[in-house]
Amino acid sequence: MLTVGIMSMQRIKNYGSSLQAFALSHTLRQIQPNAEVRFIDYEPGDPLIGPGTGPRGSKIGLAGKLSKALAHAGGPGKPRNKIAFLNHKRSYDRRYFSQLDITPERDLGTEVDLQIIGSDEVFNCVQPNPDVGYARQLFGHGSSASTLASYAASFGNTTMDKIVAAGIKAELASDLRRFAALSVRDQNSRAIVQELIGTDPELHLDPTLIHEFSPQHLVHAKRPKPYVVVYGYSGRFSESESRTVQRYAKNAGLEIVFIGGIQPGEGTFVDCSPLEVLSYFAGAQAVVTDTFHGTIFSVISKTPFVSLIRRSRTHGYGNEEKLTFLLEQLGLRGRGLYDVDQLTEVLPATLDFDLVSSRIDEQRLKSRQYLGRLMNPVR
C-alpha cells in the first residue's frame, strides 16, 4: 500500500488553510483509493523578520505569542464581534480539525513512500508568523520519505531579494534539489525556484479549485437579510476601506457579514465550520475580500466579488504576488482593485463564470495528471 504524507498549513486556524488541505487529501484519495493518506507536521522555526524577533536563532518566546493573542481582541470592531471572533479562534481546532482528518496530536513522522509539501504558503520563509517561521522541514530538509514532491506551493510575499537579504539562498537551493517533482501555484514562486536551482517547476491550481465540492457545501446559507460577505484577516481593512464597503452595503440594502476576521464598522461576525463557509459565499449577493482563498471561494460559489490588492512593502503584508497571478490565470484581472473606491462600479459588473469554469477545467486536468504521476509512478 502506498503511504502518502501531506505537509501543509493544515493546523493554521483559517478557512483557506483548512480547505486547501481538505481538498488536497480528498483529491489524492480519489486518484489512488488504496493509498494511505495522512497529514504530517513540521516544527515551526524562528521567524527571520518581524516584531519581537532578533537576529536569526533568537526565540520569539511567550511575549510574541501573547501579543498575537491580544491582537485578536484589540483593534477596530464591535465588542460583540470581538468576543465571537476570540471564541472562534480559541475553539477552532477542537471543533473543526476532526472534520478535516487532522489529528489532535502532531505527527512528525516522514517515513512514507511519498511526501507532498503543499499547497498554501509552505515556502513563505521570510515572514514574521511564529506559527511557521523559517522551518526548513517545509523544504523537505531531513525528510525520510522515499519520494519528495511539492504541489501548488507558494512563497507568498517572500521574494528573491528577501531570500538573499536573509542569507538563506544556499540552504533553500540545497533543499529544493532533493525534490523529485516541483509544483508551485504562482509566477513569483516559479521565478524563485528557477533562480535558486535552474529548474522550471510546473504551475498548478490551488487544491480548492481542483477538488469538486459536493452540492451540499454550496447550499445557500440562510440569513434574515440579503448580505455582502467581507472576508479578510482581522483588522486588515482600513477605516477608509470599511467606510466604502459600508456605503455600498447601505445603498444596496445589504447586511454586512464578516467571515474569517472582524473589520471596523457595522456588521456581524459569523462563526461557521470550514465545510460550511462556502455556503455563506454562495448565499451572498457579493463578496469583498483581500485574500487568495477569499477570491477562490467567490469563484467556486459563482458570487460577484472584488479582491483588494495590496502591494508588498519591505517586510509588511502584501498579496500582490499571489493575487494578481491568480486573477490573471482565471481571466478575472478586472476584479482586482488597488483602489477601493472602484468597488461600486466593479461589483455590479456581469461575470462570465462559465468562461472561468472552462479555464479551471483545463487546469484541473493538468493538476490531476501531475498528482496521478506521483501517486501511480511507473515502476
Coordinates of C-alpha atoms in Angstrom, one line a residue:
M1 CA 0.0 0.0 0.0
L2 CA 1.3 3.4 -1.0
T3 CA 1.8 5.7 2.1
V4 CA 1.5 9.4 1.5
G5 CA 2.2 12.2 3.9
I6 CA 0.9 15.8 3.2
M7 CA 2.9 18.5 4.9
S8 CA 0.9 21.7 4.6
M9 CA -0.6 24.6 6.6
Q10 CA -3.4 22.3 7.9
R11 CA -3.0 23.5 11.5
I12 CA -3.2 27.2 10.7
K13 CA -6.6 28.3 12.0
N14 CA -8.2 29.9 9.0
Y15 CA -10.6 28.7 6.3
G16 CA -8.2 28.9 3.4
S17 CA -5.6 26.8 5.0
S18 CA -8.2 24.3 6.2
L19 CA -10.0 23.8 2.9
Q20 CA -6.9 23.6 0.7
A21 CA -5.6 20.8 3.0
F22 CA -9.0 19.1 3.0
A23 CA -9.2 19.4 -0.8
L24 CA -5.8 18.0 -1.5
S25 CA -6.2 15.0 0.8
H26 CA -9.5 14.1 -0.8
T27 CA -8.2 14.5 -4.3
L28 CA -5.3 12.2 -3.6
R29 CA -7.7 9.6 -2.2
Q30 CA -9.8 9.8 -5.3
I31 CA -6.8 9.4 -7.5
Q32 CA -5.5 6.4 -5.5
P33 CA -8.3 4.9 -3.3
N34 CA -6.0 2.2 -1.9
A35 CA -3.4 4.7 -0.7
E36 CA -2.9 5.6 3.0
V37 CA -3.0 9.4 3.0
R38 CA -2.4 11.4 6.2
F39 CA -1.2 14.8 7.3
I40 CA 2.3 15.2 8.7
D41 CA 3.6 18.2 10.7
Y42 CA 6.6 20.5 10.8
E43 CA 8.3 22.1 13.8
P44 CA 7.9 25.9 13.5
G45 CA 11.2 27.7 13.1
D46 CA 12.4 31.1 14.3
P47 CA 11.0 34.0 12.2
L48 CA 13.7 35.7 10.2
I49 CA 11.9 39.1 10.4
G50 CA 9.2 40.9 12.2
P51 CA 8.2 42.4 15.6
G52 CA 9.6 40.5 18.6
T53 CA 12.4 38.8 16.6
G54 CA 16.0 39.4 17.0
P55 CA 18.9 38.0 15.0
R56 CA 18.4 34.7 13.4
G57 CA 18.3 32.0 16.0
S58 CA 16.6 34.1 18.7
K59 CA 13.3 33.0 20.2
I60 CA 10.1 34.8 19.8
G61 CA 9.0 33.5 23.1
L62 CA 5.9 33.9 25.2
A63 CA 5.8 37.7 24.7
G64 CA 5.3 37.3 20.9
K65 CA 2.6 34.7 21.3
L66 CA 0.8 36.8 23.9
S67 CA 1.0 39.8 21.6
K68 CA -0.6 37.8 18.8
A69 CA -3.4 36.7 21.1
L70 CA -4.1 40.2 22.3
A71 CA -4.2 41.4 18.7
H72 CA -7.3 39.3 18.2
A73 CA -9.1 41.2 20.8
G74 CA -7.6 44.6 20.1
G75 CA -8.0 46.9 17.1
P76 CA -11.2 48.0 15.4
G77 CA -14.5 46.2 15.5
K78 CA -17.7 46.0 17.6
P79 CA -17.3 44.3 21.1
R80 CA -19.8 41.6 20.3
N81 CA -17.8 40.7 17.1
K82 CA -14.5 40.7 19.1
I83 CA -15.9 38.2 21.6
A84 CA -17.4 36.0 18.9
F85 CA -14.1 36.1 16.9
L86 CA -12.0 35.2 20.0
N87 CA -14.2 32.2 20.8
H88 CA -14.0 31.1 17.2
K89 CA -10.2 31.2 17.3
R90 CA -9.9 29.5 20.7
S91 CA -12.1 26.6 19.8
Y92 CA -11.3 26.2 16.1
D93 CA -9.0 23.2 16.4
R94 CA -11.2 21.4 19.0
R95 CA -14.4 21.8 16.9
Y96 CA -13.2 21.5 13.4
F97 CA -9.9 19.6 13.0
S98 CA -11.6 16.2 13.2
Q99 CA -13.9 17.2 10.3
L100 CA -10.7 17.7 8.2
D101 CA -9.0 14.5 9.2
I102 CA -6.4 16.4 11.3
T103 CA -5.3 14.5 14.4
P104 CA -5.2 16.2 17.8
E105 CA -1.6 15.4 18.2
R106 CA 1.2 16.5 15.8
D107 CA 2.5 13.8 13.6
L108 CA 6.2 14.4 12.8
G109 CA 6.9 11.1 11.1
T110 CA 8.1 11.4 7.5
E111 CA 8.7 7.7 6.9
V112 CA 6.4 7.5 3.9
D113 CA 6.6 6.4 0.3
L114 CA 5.6 9.9 -0.9
Q115 CA 5.8 13.2 0.9
I116 CA 3.9 16.1 -0.7
I117 CA 4.7 19.5 0.6
G118 CA 1.9 22.0 -0.2
S119 CA -0.2 23.6 -1.1
D120 CA -0.6 27.1 0.5
E121 CA 2.3 29.3 1.5
V122 CA 4.6 26.5 2.6
F123 CA 7.6 28.2 1.0
N124 CA 6.9 31.6 2.5
C125 CA 10.0 31.6 4.6
V126 CA 10.8 35.3 5.1
Q127 CA 7.8 36.3 7.2
P128 CA 7.1 37.1 10.9
N129 CA 4.5 34.5 11.7
P130 CA 5.8 32.5 14.8
D131 CA 3.4 29.6 13.9
V132 CA 5.6 29.0 10.9
G133 CA 8.8 31.0 10.9
Y134 CA 11.7 29.7 8.9
A135 CA 11.1 25.9 9.0
R136 CA 13.4 24.0 6.7
Q137 CA 11.2 20.9 7.1
L138 CA 8.8 22.7 4.7
F139 CA 11.5 22.5 2.1
G140 CA 12.0 18.8 2.8
H141 CA 15.0 19.2 5.0
G142 CA 15.6 16.0 7.0
S143 CA 12.7 14.1 5.4
S144 CA 12.9 10.3 5.4
A145 CA 10.3 9.9 2.6
S146 CA 11.2 7.7 -0.4
T147 CA 10.0 10.4 -2.8
L148 CA 9.7 14.1 -2.1
A149 CA 7.5 16.4 -4.1
S150 CA 5.6 19.7 -3.9
Y151 CA 2.1 20.6 -5.1
A152 CA 1.0 24.2 -5.7
A153 CA 3.5 25.5 -3.1
S154 CA 3.8 29.3 -2.8
F155 CA 6.5 31.6 -1.5
G156 CA 3.7 34.1 -0.7
N157 CA 5.2 37.6 -0.5
T158 CA 8.7 36.2 0.0
T159 CA 10.8 37.5 -2.9
M160 CA 14.2 36.6 -4.2
D161 CA 15.5 39.9 -2.7
K162 CA 14.2 38.9 0.7
I163 CA 15.8 35.5 0.5
V164 CA 19.2 37.0 -0.4
A165 CA 18.9 39.6 2.4
A166 CA 18.0 36.8 4.9
G167 CA 21.1 34.8 3.9
I168 CA 19.3 31.6 3.2
K169 CA 19.7 31.3 -0.6
A170 CA 22.2 28.4 -0.4
E171 CA 20.2 26.5 2.1
L172 CA 17.0 26.7 0.1
A173 CA 18.8 25.7 -3.1
S174 CA 20.3 22.7 -1.4
D175 CA 16.9 21.6 0.0
L176 CA 15.0 22.1 -3.3
R177 CA 17.4 20.0 -5.3
R178 CA 16.2 16.9 -3.3
F179 CA 12.7 17.1 -4.8
A180 CA 11.7 14.6 -7.4
A181 CA 9.0 16.9 -8.7
L182 CA 8.3 20.6 -8.0
S183 CA 4.9 22.3 -8.4
V184 CA 4.1 25.9 -7.5
R185 CA 0.9 28.0 -7.8
D186 CA 2.1 31.4 -8.9
Q187 CA 4.7 33.2 -11.1
N188 CA 6.7 34.7 -8.2
S189 CA 7.2 31.2 -6.8
R190 CA 8.1 29.8 -10.2
A191 CA 10.7 32.5 -10.7
I192 CA 12.3 31.9 -7.3
V193 CA 12.7 28.2 -7.9
Q194 CA 14.1 28.9 -11.4
E195 CA 16.7 31.3 -9.9
L196 CA 17.6 29.0 -7.0
I197 CA 18.1 25.7 -8.8
G198 CA 17.7 26.3 -12.5
T199 CA 14.6 24.1 -12.7
D200 CA 11.3 25.2 -14.2
P201 CA 8.6 23.9 -11.8
E202 CA 5.1 23.1 -13.0
L203 CA 2.3 25.6 -12.4
H204 CA -0.8 24.2 -10.8
L205 CA -4.1 25.4 -9.3
D206 CA -4.8 25.5 -5.6
P207 CA -6.4 22.3 -4.4
T208 CA -9.7 24.1 -3.6
L209 CA -10.1 24.6 -7.4
I210 CA -9.3 21.1 -8.5
H211 CA -11.5 19.4 -5.9
E212 CA -15.1 19.2 -6.8
F213 CA -17.0 20.1 -3.6
S214 CA -20.3 18.4 -3.1
P215 CA -23.6 20.4 -3.7
Q216 CA -24.3 20.3 0.0
H217 CA -21.2 22.5 0.6
L218 CA -22.8 25.2 -1.8
V219 CA -26.3 25.2 -0.4
H220 CA -27.1 28.9 0.2
A221 CA -26.7 29.9 3.9
K222 CA -29.9 31.4 5.4
R223 CA -29.7 34.9 6.9
P224 CA -32.5 37.2 7.9
K225 CA -31.5 39.8 5.2
P226 CA -29.6 39.7 2.0
Y227 CA -25.9 40.2 2.7
V228 CA -22.4 41.0 1.5
V229 CA -19.5 38.9 2.8
V230 CA -16.4 40.8 3.9
Y231 CA -13.6 38.2 4.1
G232 CA -10.2 39.0 5.4
Y233 CA -7.9 38.7 8.4
S234 CA -9.0 40.8 11.4
G235 CA -8.1 44.5 11.1
R236 CA -6.8 44.1 7.5
F237 CA -9.4 46.5 6.1
S238 CA -8.6 50.2 6.9
E239 CA -11.2 52.6 8.4
S240 CA -11.5 54.2 4.9
E241 CA -11.9 50.9 3.1
S242 CA -14.5 49.8 5.6
R243 CA -16.5 53.1 5.1
T244 CA -16.6 52.4 1.4
V245 CA -17.9 48.9 2.0
Q246 CA -20.5 50.3 4.5
R247 CA -21.7 52.8 1.9
Y248 CA -22.0 50.2 -0.8
A249 CA -23.9 47.8 1.6
K250 CA -26.3 50.6 2.8
N251 CA -27.1 51.7 -0.8
A252 CA -27.7 48.1 -1.9
G253 CA -29.8 47.3 1.1
L254 CA -27.4 44.6 2.3
E255 CA -26.3 43.4 5.8
I256 CA -22.5 43.0 6.2
V257 CA -21.3 39.6 7.3
F258 CA -17.7 39.3 8.5
I259 CA -16.1 35.9 7.8
G260 CA -12.6 34.9 8.7
G261 CA -11.9 38.1 10.7
I262 CA -13.5 41.2 12.0
Q263 CA -13.2 44.7 10.5
P264 CA -14.2 48.3 11.5
G265 CA -17.8 49.4 11.4
E266 CA -21.2 47.7 11.4
G267 CA -21.6 44.1 10.6
T268 CA -22.0 40.6 12.1
F269 CA -19.1 38.1 12.6
V270 CA -20.2 34.6 11.6
D271 CA -18.6 31.6 13.2
C272 CA -19.0 28.6 11.0
S273 CA -17.1 25.4 10.2
P274 CA -14.7 25.2 7.3
L275 CA -17.1 22.9 5.5
E276 CA -19.9 25.5 5.9
V277 CA -18.0 28.5 4.7
L278 CA -18.7 28.0 1.0
S279 CA -22.4 28.1 1.7
Y280 CA -22.1 31.6 3.1
F281 CA -20.3 32.7 0.0
A282 CA -22.9 31.0 -2.2
G283 CA -25.7 32.8 -0.4
A284 CA -24.1 36.2 -0.6
Q285 CA -25.1 38.9 -3.0
A286 CA -21.5 40.0 -3.3
V287 CA -18.0 39.4 -1.7
V288 CA -15.3 41.9 -0.8
T289 CA -12.0 40.3 0.1
D290 CA -8.3 40.8 0.1
T291 CA -7.2 37.2 0.3
F292 CA -6.2 34.5 -2.1
H293 CA -8.7 31.9 -0.8
G294 CA -11.5 34.5 -0.4
T295 CA -11.1 35.1 -4.1
I296 CA -11.2 31.4 -4.8
F297 CA -14.3 30.8 -2.6
S298 CA -16.1 33.5 -4.6
V299 CA -15.2 31.8 -7.8
I300 CA -16.3 28.4 -6.6
S301 CA -19.6 29.7 -5.4
K302 CA -20.1 31.9 -8.5
T303 CA -20.7 35.0 -6.4
P304 CA -19.8 38.5 -7.7
F305 CA -16.7 39.8 -5.9
V306 CA -13.8 42.2 -5.8
S307 CA -10.3 41.5 -4.5
L308 CA -8.4 44.3 -2.9
I309 CA -4.7 44.1 -4.0
R310 CA -2.1 45.2 -1.5
R311 CA 1.4 46.0 -2.6
S312 CA 4.3 44.4 -0.7
R313 CA 6.4 47.0 1.0
T314 CA 9.6 46.0 2.8
H315 CA 8.5 43.3 5.3
G316 CA 4.9 44.3 5.6
Y317 CA 1.9 42.3 4.4
G318 CA 1.3 42.2 0.7
N319 CA -0.9 40.0 -1.5
E320 CA 0.1 41.3 -4.9
E321 CA 2.5 38.5 -5.9
K322 CA -0.1 35.7 -5.5
L323 CA -3.4 37.5 -6.1
T324 CA -2.6 39.2 -9.4
F325 CA -1.4 36.0 -10.9
L326 CA -4.5 34.1 -9.7
L327 CA -6.8 36.6 -11.2
E328 CA -4.9 36.7 -14.5
Q329 CA -4.9 32.9 -14.5
L330 CA -8.7 32.8 -14.2
G331 CA -9.3 35.7 -16.6
L332 CA -10.6 37.9 -13.8
R333 CA -7.9 40.6 -13.7
G334 CA -10.6 43.3 -13.7
R335 CA -11.9 42.1 -10.3
G336 CA -8.6 43.1 -8.6
L337 CA -8.7 46.6 -7.2
Y338 CA -5.8 48.7 -6.0
D339 CA -8.3 51.5 -5.2
V340 CA -11.3 50.5 -3.1
D341 CA -13.3 53.5 -4.4
Q342 CA -13.7 51.5 -7.7
L343 CA -15.8 48.9 -5.7
T344 CA -19.2 50.4 -6.5
E345 CA -18.7 50.3 -10.3
V346 CA -16.8 46.9 -10.5
L347 CA -19.0 44.8 -8.2
P348 CA -22.2 45.1 -10.2
A349 CA -20.4 44.2 -13.5
T350 CA -21.5 40.9 -15.0
L351 CA -19.1 38.0 -14.6
D352 CA -18.9 35.1 -17.1
F353 CA -18.5 32.3 -14.7
D354 CA -18.9 29.7 -17.4
L355 CA -15.8 31.0 -19.1
V356 CA -14.0 30.9 -15.8
S357 CA -15.1 27.3 -15.2
S358 CA -13.8 26.3 -18.6
R359 CA -10.3 27.7 -17.7
I360 CA -10.5 25.9 -14.4
D361 CA -11.4 22.6 -16.1
E362 CA -8.3 22.8 -18.3
Q363 CA -6.0 23.4 -15.4
R364 CA -7.8 20.8 -13.2
L365 CA -7.0 18.1 -15.7
K366 CA -3.3 19.2 -15.8
S367 CA -3.1 19.2 -12.0
R368 CA -4.7 15.8 -11.6
Q369 CA -2.4 14.3 -14.2
Y370 CA 0.6 15.6 -12.2
L371 CA -0.7 14.2 -8.9
G372 CA -1.6 10.9 -10.7
R373 CA 2.0 10.5 -11.8
L374 CA 3.1 11.0 -8.2
M375 CA 0.5 8.5 -6.9
N376 CA 1.0 5.9 -9.6
P377 CA 4.6 6.0 -10.6
V378 CA 5.9 3.9 -13.5
R379 CA 7.9 1.1 -12.0

